[in-house]
Structure formats: C-alpha cells, structure tokens
Amino acid sequence: MGGAALDVTRLSAGYGPVRALREVTLDVPQGSVVAVLGGNGAGKSTLLRAISRTLPYYGGASKGGSVRFGGAPLHTLTADRVVAAGVSQVPEGRQVFARMTVQDNLRAGALGSTGGRAARAAALRRVHGLFPVLAQRAHQRAGLLSGGEQQQLAVARALMAGPRLLLLDEPSLGLAPMMAARIADTIRQINAEGTSVLLVEQNAALALRLASRAYVLEVGEVTLSGPADELAASDEVRRRYLGVV
Ligand code: ATP
C-alpha cells in the first residue's frame, strides 16, 4: 500500500475573528490509524470539520491551506462531495437522529454513498456484523438507545456511505470504560478491514493504543508529532495527557 490517503497542508480555520486552527499539517497514510490529542478547545473538532467541510455556515470557515485525499483536493468541495469522495465523519456527541428509527438513521448515512442498492445492502450487512445490537433494535427510535449504543449507531451511520477514511470525533466521550474499550475494538476491526482512521480524542491513553502515529494540538497548532509509542513514552505527553506525574 503506502502513500498518504489524507494530506492536510497548512490548514487554518476559525469562527469570525477566532482563529481555531493555525497552519496545521498532518497526513494519514493509507490503511493507518492516526490520532490527534489535545485538551478542551485545542481545535480538534475544528480540524475534523474543516476536513469534512462541515464547519458551521455562519461564522465558521476554512482560512487557507489544503486538504487532499488520494491526491485530489477536498478543500474545494461541499460536505456531500467529501462523503462521495470517500471520507465520512462521526461527529462529537454522536448526533444521531433521535426521533428516527435505528434503521432510518442507517439509511440516512447511505444517502452519501455513490454505490447502488447492492453496495448499500453490503454496507448494512457489514454494520450489523460489527454492531449486532443495531439489527436487534432496527425499529426502535434512536433516542431510546443507551449512550454506548448511540455511539455505535453514529459510527455505523458513517460506515453506510462506504468510506475509505473515517473521521472520528471523541468516540469515547461520556462512555463507561468498558463501552469505550468496545468502541476501541471496533475501530481496530474497521481499520483491519481496510478503512483508514483519523481519530480525535481527549482520552490519550486509548488513542495512543489504537494509533500508529499521533499529533498533539494546542491552541490550534501542532506542537508534537511522531510514532504513537514514542509519544506515549515522552515525558511531556505522559505528564499532560496521560496523567502520569
Ligand atoms: P472540545 O474537545 O472541547 O470540543 P476541541 O479541541 O474540539 O475541544 P474546538 O471545538 O475545535 O476544540 O474549538 C477550538 C476553538 O474554537 C475554541 O476556542 C472554541 O471556543 C472555538 N469555537 C468552536 N466552535 C465555535 C463556534 N461555533 N463559534 C465560535 N467559536 C467556536
């Protein structure tokens, strides 16, 4: 394989006068899991939303730099075209459609797919295999699922578009440790099946276990990067993000 699936070069973004992201450069090699660590307000969500072109219409905007996927520019596309290009995002806080059934949430995820009926059926089989509970609860309203089940649904919904790269915003947020570990196992499995992953997490320990490479974001800038095992061993990361004194 080799080669970078995603190339982010000097990407800046902000909200009105607020500069949330300053010339961030990173890449996600094809087939890999890459993590972005950082505290509250570091710019992690802004980074993912600038890549997926889902910054809020009012006030949020990319302000320079480029994003390429398989060499083709994403930074000139609309959000639906980014999905069609093979990049799907799981937003922070899951944001499932609470009043819709589980099945209809999954159907909504498939709207961005460029594949036909057979591709959608295969995607549904895949997500039911990964998350059997979603098959059992197909006709239940999504809002009635537990937090962990809603996170599974959010990941499954993104997978329905058949992405080659998954952007994951804080998948472990608010979950009990056991459920967070299950989500981590699933991310590993999704990656093993060939989907690259860019993972944003405040839970640095979990992210560094999953990723081969990681970046640390502070006040919108990359301050550290390297192989995940090297970052996990660095004093600064241990002190600031792994709670080791
Ligand atoms: P968290 O984990 O708390 O979501 P984060 O690392 O994802 O943090 P961002 O949400 O990207 O950080 O926020 C980066 C900066 O942009 C912060 O200063 C935040 O206050 C600001 N910001 C984020 N969203 C908006 C918005 N819609 N309007 C104005 N400022 C915003």
Coordinates of C-alpha atoms in Angstrom, one line a residue, residues 47-183:
L47 CA -9.8 20.2 12.4
L48 CA -12.2 17.4 11.5
R49 CA -14.9 19.8 10.5
A50 CA -12.5 21.7 8.2
I51 CA -11.6 18.4 6.6
S52 CA -15.2 17.3 6.1
R53 CA -16.3 20.8 5.1
T54 CA -18.9 20.8 7.9
L55 CA -17.8 24.0 9.7
P56 CA -21.0 25.9 10.7
Y57 CA -22.2 28.0 7.8
Y58 CA -22.5 31.1 9.9
G59 CA -19.1 32.2 11.3
G60 CA -17.1 29.0 10.7
A61 CA -14.8 28.9 7.7
S62 CA -11.5 27.5 6.4
K63 CA -9.0 30.2 6.0
G64 CA -6.3 28.8 3.9
G65 CA -4.2 25.7 3.3
S66 CA -5.2 22.5 1.5
V67 CA -6.7 19.1 2.2
R68 CA -6.1 16.3 -0.3
F69 CA -7.4 12.7 -0.3
G70 CA -5.7 10.3 -2.7
G71 CA -4.1 13.4 -4.3
A72 CA -7.5 15.0 -5.1
P73 CA -8.5 18.3 -3.3
L74 CA -11.2 18.1 -0.7
H75 CA -10.9 21.8 0.4
T76 CA -12.8 23.0 -2.6
L77 CA -15.7 20.6 -2.2
T78 CA -19.1 20.8 -0.5
A79 CA -19.7 18.4 2.5
D80 CA -21.7 15.9 0.5
R81 CA -19.0 15.7 -2.1
V82 CA -16.4 15.0 0.6
V83 CA -18.6 12.0 1.6
A84 CA -18.9 10.9 -2.0
A85 CA -15.1 11.2 -2.3
G86 CA -14.8 8.5 0.4
V87 CA -14.4 10.5 3.7
S88 CA -17.1 10.2 6.4
Q89 CA -17.2 11.9 9.8
V90 CA -18.6 10.7 13.1
P91 CA -19.4 14.0 14.9
E92 CA -18.7 14.7 18.5
G93 CA -21.7 13.9 20.7
R94 CA -22.9 11.3 18.2
Q95 CA -25.8 13.5 16.9
V96 CA -28.0 10.6 15.9
F97 CA -31.4 11.5 14.6
A98 CA -33.2 10.8 17.9
R99 CA -36.8 10.6 16.6
M100 CA -35.9 8.4 13.7
T101 CA -35.6 4.6 14.0
V102 CA -32.2 3.0 14.0
Q103 CA -32.8 1.7 10.5
D104 CA -33.7 5.1 9.2
N105 CA -30.6 6.6 10.7
L106 CA -28.6 4.0 8.8
R107 CA -30.5 4.7 5.6
A108 CA -29.7 8.4 6.1
G109 CA -26.0 7.5 6.3
A110 CA -26.2 5.7 3.0
L111 CA -27.5 8.8 1.2
G112 CA -23.9 9.9 0.7
S113 CA -22.9 6.7 -0.9
T114 CA -22.0 6.6 -4.5
G115 CA -22.7 2.8 -4.7
G116 CA -26.0 1.3 -5.8
R117 CA -28.5 -0.9 -4.0
A118 CA -26.1 -3.8 -3.7
A119 CA -23.4 -1.7 -2.2
R120 CA -25.9 -0.3 0.4
A121 CA -27.1 -3.9 1.3
A122 CA -23.5 -4.9 1.7
A123 CA -22.8 -1.9 3.9
L124 CA -25.8 -2.8 6.1
R125 CA -24.6 -6.4 6.5
R126 CA -21.2 -5.1 7.5
V127 CA -22.5 -2.7 10.2
H128 CA -25.0 -5.3 11.5
G129 CA -22.0 -7.7 11.8
L130 CA -20.0 -5.1 13.6
F131 CA -22.8 -3.9 15.8
P132 CA -25.4 -6.8 16.2
V133 CA -27.5 -4.6 18.6
L134 CA -28.4 -2.3 15.7
A135 CA -30.0 -5.2 13.9
Q136 CA -31.9 -6.1 17.1
R137 CA -33.1 -2.5 17.6
A138 CA -33.7 -1.7 13.9
H139 CA -37.2 -0.4 14.5
Q140 CA -36.6 1.4 17.8
R141 CA -36.2 5.2 17.9
A142 CA -32.5 6.1 18.1
G143 CA -33.1 8.4 21.1
L144 CA -34.1 5.4 23.2
L145 CA -30.7 3.7 22.8
S146 CA -28.0 3.9 25.6
G147 CA -25.1 6.3 25.1
G148 CA -22.8 3.4 24.0
E149 CA -25.4 2.2 21.5
Q150 CA -25.9 5.7 20.1
Q151 CA -22.1 5.8 19.6
Q152 CA -22.2 2.5 17.8
L153 CA -25.1 3.9 15.6
A154 CA -23.1 7.1 14.9
V155 CA -20.1 5.0 13.7
A156 CA -22.4 2.6 11.7
R157 CA -24.2 5.5 10.1
A158 CA -20.9 6.9 8.8
L159 CA -19.8 3.5 7.6
M160 CA -23.0 3.2 5.5
A161 CA -21.5 5.6 2.9
G162 CA -18.7 3.1 2.4
P163 CA -15.8 5.4 3.4
R164 CA -12.1 4.8 2.8
L165 CA -11.3 7.2 5.6
L166 CA -13.3 7.6 8.8
L167 CA -13.0 10.9 10.8
L168 CA -13.9 10.1 14.4
D169 CA -14.5 12.9 16.9
E170 CA -14.1 11.8 20.5
P171 CA -15.8 8.4 20.2
S172 CA -15.1 7.5 23.9
L173 CA -16.6 10.7 25.3
G174 CA -19.1 10.1 28.1
L175 CA -18.9 6.3 27.9
A176 CA -18.1 3.9 30.7
P177 CA -14.6 2.4 30.4
M178 CA -16.0 -1.0 29.2
M179 CA -18.0 0.6 26.5
A180 CA -15.1 2.8 25.5
A181 CA -12.9 -0.3 25.2
R182 CA -15.6 -2.0 23.0
I183 CA -15.7 1.0 20.7

